[in-house]
PDB file of C-alpha atoms in Angstrom:
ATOM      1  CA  UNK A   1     144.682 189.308  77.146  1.00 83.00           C
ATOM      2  CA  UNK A   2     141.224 188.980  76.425  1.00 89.00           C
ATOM      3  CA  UNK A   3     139.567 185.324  76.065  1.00 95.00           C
ATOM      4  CA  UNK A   4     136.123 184.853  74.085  1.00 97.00           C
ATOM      5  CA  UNK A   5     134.606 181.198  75.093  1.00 97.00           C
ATOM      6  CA  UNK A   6     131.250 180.602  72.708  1.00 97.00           C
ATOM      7  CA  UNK A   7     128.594 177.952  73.747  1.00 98.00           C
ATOM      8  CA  UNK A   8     125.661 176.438  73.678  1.00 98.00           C
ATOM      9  CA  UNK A   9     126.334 174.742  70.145  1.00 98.00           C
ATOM     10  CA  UNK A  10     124.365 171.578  69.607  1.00 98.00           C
ATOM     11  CA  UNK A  11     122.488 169.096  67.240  1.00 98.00           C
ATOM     12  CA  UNK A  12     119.467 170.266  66.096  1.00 98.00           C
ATOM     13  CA  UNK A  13     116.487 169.201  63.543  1.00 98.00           C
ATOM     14  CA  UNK A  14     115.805 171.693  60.549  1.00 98.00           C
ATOM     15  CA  UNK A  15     113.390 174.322  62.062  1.00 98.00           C
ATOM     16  CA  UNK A  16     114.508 174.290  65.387  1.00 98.00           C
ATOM     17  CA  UNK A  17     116.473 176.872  67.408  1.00 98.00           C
ATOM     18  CA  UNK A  18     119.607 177.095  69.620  1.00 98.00           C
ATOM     19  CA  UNK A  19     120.954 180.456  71.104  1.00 98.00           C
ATOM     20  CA  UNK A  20     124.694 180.761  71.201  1.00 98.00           C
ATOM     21  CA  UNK A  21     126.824 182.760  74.109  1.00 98.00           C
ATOM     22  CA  UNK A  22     130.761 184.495  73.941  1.00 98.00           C
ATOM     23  CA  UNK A  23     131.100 185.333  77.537  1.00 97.00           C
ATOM     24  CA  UNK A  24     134.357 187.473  77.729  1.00 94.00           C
ATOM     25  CA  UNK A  25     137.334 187.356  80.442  1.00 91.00           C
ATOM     26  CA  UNK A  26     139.996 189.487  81.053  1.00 88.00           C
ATOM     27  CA  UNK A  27     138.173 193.171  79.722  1.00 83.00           C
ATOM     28  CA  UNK A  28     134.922 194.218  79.455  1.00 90.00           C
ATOM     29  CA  UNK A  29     133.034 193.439  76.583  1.00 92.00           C
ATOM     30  CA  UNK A  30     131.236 197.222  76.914  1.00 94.00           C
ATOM     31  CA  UNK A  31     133.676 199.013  74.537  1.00 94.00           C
ATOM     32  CA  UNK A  32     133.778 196.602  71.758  1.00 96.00           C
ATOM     33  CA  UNK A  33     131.619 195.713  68.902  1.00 97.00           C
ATOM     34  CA  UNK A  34     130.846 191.645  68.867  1.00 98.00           C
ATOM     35  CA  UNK A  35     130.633 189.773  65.668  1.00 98.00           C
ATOM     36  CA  UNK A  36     129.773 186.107  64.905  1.00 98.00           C
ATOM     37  CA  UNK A  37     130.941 184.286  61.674  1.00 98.00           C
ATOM     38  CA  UNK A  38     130.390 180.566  60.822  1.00 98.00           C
ATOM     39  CA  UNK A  39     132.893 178.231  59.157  1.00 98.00           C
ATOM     40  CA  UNK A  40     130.927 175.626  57.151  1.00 97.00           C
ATOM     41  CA  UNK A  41     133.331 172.510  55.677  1.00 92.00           C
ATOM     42  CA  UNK A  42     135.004 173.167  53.110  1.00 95.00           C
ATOM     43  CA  UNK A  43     134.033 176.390  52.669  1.00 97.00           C
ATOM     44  CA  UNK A  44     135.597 179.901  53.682  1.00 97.00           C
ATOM     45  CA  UNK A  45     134.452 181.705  57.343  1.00 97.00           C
ATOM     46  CA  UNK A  46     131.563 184.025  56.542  1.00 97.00           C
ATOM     47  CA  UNK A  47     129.981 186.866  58.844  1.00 98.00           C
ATOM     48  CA  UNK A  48     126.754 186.542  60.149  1.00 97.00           C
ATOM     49  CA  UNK A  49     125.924 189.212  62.106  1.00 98.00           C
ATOM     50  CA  UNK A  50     127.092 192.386  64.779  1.00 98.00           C
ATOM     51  CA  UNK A  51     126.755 194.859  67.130  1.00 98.00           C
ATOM     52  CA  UNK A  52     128.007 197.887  68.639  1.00 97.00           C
ATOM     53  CA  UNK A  53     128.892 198.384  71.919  1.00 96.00           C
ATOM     54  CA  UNK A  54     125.559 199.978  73.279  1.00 95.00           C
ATOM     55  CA  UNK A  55     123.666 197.604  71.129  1.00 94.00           C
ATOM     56  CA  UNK A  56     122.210 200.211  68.962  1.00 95.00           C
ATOM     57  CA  UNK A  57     123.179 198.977  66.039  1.00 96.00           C
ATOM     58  CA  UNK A  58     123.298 195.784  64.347  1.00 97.00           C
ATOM     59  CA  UNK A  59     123.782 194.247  60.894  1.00 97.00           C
ATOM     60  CA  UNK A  60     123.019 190.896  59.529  1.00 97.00           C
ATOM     61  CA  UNK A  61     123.862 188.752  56.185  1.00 97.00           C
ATOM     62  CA  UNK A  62     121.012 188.429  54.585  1.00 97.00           C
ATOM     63  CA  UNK A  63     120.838 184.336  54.582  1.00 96.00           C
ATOM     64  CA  UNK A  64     119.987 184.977  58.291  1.00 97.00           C
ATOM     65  CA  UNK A  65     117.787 188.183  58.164  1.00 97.00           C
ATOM     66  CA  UNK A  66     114.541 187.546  59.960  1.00 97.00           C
ATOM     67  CA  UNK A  67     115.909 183.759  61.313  1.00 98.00           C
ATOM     68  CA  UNK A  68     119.201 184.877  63.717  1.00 98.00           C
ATOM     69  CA  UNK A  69     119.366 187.955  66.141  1.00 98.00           C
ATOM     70  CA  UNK A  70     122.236 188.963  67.834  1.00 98.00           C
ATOM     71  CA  UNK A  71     122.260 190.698  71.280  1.00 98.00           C
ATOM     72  CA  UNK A  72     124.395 191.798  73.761  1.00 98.00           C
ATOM     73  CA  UNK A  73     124.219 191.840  77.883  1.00 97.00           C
ATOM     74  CA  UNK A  74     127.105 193.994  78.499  1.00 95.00           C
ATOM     75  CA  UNK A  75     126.526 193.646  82.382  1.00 95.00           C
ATOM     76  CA  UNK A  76     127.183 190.124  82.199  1.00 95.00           C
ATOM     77  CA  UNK A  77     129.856 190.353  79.857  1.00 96.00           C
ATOM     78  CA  UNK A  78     128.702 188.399  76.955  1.00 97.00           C
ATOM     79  CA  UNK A  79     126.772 188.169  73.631  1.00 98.00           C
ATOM     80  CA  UNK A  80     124.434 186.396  72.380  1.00 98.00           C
ATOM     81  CA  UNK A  81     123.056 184.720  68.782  1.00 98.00           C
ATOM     82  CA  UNK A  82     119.528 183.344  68.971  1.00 98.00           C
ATOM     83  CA  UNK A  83     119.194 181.040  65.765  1.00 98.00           C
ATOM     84  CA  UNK A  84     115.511 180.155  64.827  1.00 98.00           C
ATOM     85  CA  UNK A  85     114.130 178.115  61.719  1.00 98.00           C
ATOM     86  CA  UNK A  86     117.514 176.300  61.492  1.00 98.00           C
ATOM     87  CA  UNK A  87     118.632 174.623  58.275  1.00 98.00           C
ATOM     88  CA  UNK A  88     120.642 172.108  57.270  1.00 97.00           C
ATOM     89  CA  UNK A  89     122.922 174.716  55.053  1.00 96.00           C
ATOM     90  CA  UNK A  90     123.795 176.572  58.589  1.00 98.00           C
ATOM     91  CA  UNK A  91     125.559 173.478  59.829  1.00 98.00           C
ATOM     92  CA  UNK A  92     129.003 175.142  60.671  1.00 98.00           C
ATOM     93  CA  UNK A  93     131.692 175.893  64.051  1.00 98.00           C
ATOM     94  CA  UNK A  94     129.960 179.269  64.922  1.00 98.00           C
ATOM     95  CA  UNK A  95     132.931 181.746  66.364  1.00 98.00           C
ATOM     96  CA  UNK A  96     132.639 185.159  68.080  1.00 98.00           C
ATOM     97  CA  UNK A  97     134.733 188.074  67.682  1.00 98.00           C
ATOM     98  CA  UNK A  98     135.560 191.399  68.832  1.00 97.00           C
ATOM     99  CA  UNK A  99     136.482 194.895  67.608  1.00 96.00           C
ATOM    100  CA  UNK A 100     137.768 197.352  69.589  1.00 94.00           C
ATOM    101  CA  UNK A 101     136.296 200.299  67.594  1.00 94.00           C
ATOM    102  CA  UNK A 102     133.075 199.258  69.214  1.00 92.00           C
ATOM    103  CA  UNK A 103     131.018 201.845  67.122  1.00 91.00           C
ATOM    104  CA  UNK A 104     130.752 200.160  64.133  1.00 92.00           C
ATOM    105  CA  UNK A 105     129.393 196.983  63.319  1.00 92.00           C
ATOM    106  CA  UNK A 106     131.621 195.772  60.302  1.00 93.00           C
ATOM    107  CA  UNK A 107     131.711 192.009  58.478  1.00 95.00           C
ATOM    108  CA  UNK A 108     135.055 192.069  57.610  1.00 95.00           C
ATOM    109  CA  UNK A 109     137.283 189.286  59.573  1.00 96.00           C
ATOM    110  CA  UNK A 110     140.112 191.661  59.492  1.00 96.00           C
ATOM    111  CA  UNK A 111     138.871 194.660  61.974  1.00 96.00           C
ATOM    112  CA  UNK A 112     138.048 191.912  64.348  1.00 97.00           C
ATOM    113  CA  UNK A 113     140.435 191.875  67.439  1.00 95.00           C
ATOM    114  CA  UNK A 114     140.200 188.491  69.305  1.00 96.00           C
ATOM    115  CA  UNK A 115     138.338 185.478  68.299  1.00 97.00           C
ATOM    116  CA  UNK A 116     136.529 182.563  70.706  1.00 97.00           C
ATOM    117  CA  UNK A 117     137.105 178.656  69.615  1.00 97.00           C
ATOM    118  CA  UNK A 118     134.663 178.445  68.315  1.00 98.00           C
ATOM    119  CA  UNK A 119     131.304 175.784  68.946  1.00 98.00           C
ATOM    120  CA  UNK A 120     130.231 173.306  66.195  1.00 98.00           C
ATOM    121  CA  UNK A 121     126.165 173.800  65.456  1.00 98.00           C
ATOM    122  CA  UNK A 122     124.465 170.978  63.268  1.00 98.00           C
ATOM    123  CA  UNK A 123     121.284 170.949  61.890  1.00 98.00           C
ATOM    124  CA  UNK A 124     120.075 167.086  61.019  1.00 97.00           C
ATOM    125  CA  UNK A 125     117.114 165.314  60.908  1.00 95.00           C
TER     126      UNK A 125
END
């Protein structure tokens, strides 16, 4: 069984940054595309962003083009979101995901195998 633990969640001001980690026990990460979503209150879970297994490939939602990138470090088993320019609207639990067809980098919750906790992000002044 495969366990996804995110961190690195926070408080943060508007404009500021925080960088998010799913490190992965129990299988390698290597064969799987990894997906974040956000779940805001009140409000559905959206995708933000993912990436194939090599990391050759990656798609975002456009509210975070140019602000969030999403990597992978497969040798360490985990994957990263690096969140810059935060704003108030992307105050949400952050959760990663995995998809065993790990050569495509879909946004639909559904493909997604096995989903982390979650980590709460808020962005406050």
């Amino acid at each position: 069984q495969v366990q996804l633990v995110e961190s690195g969640g926070g408080l943060v001001q508007p404009g500021g940054s925080l960088r998010l980690s799913c490190a992965a026990s129990g299988r390698t990460l290597s064969s799987y595309t990894i997906g974040w979503f956000r779940q805001a209150p009140g409000k559905e879970r959206e995708f933000i962003a993912s990436i194939n297994r090599s990391g050759g490939s990656t798609y975002y939602t456009d509210s975070v083009k140019g602000r969030f990138t999403i990597s992978r470090d497969n040798a360490k088993n985990t994957g990263y979101l690096q969140m810059n320019n935060l704003k108030p609207e992307d105050t949400a639990v952050y959760y990663c995901a995995i998809d065993r067809i790990g050569t495509r980098t879909t946004q639909k919750e559904n493909l997604y195998d096995y989903w982390g906790q979650g980590t709460q992000v808020t962005v406050s002044s």
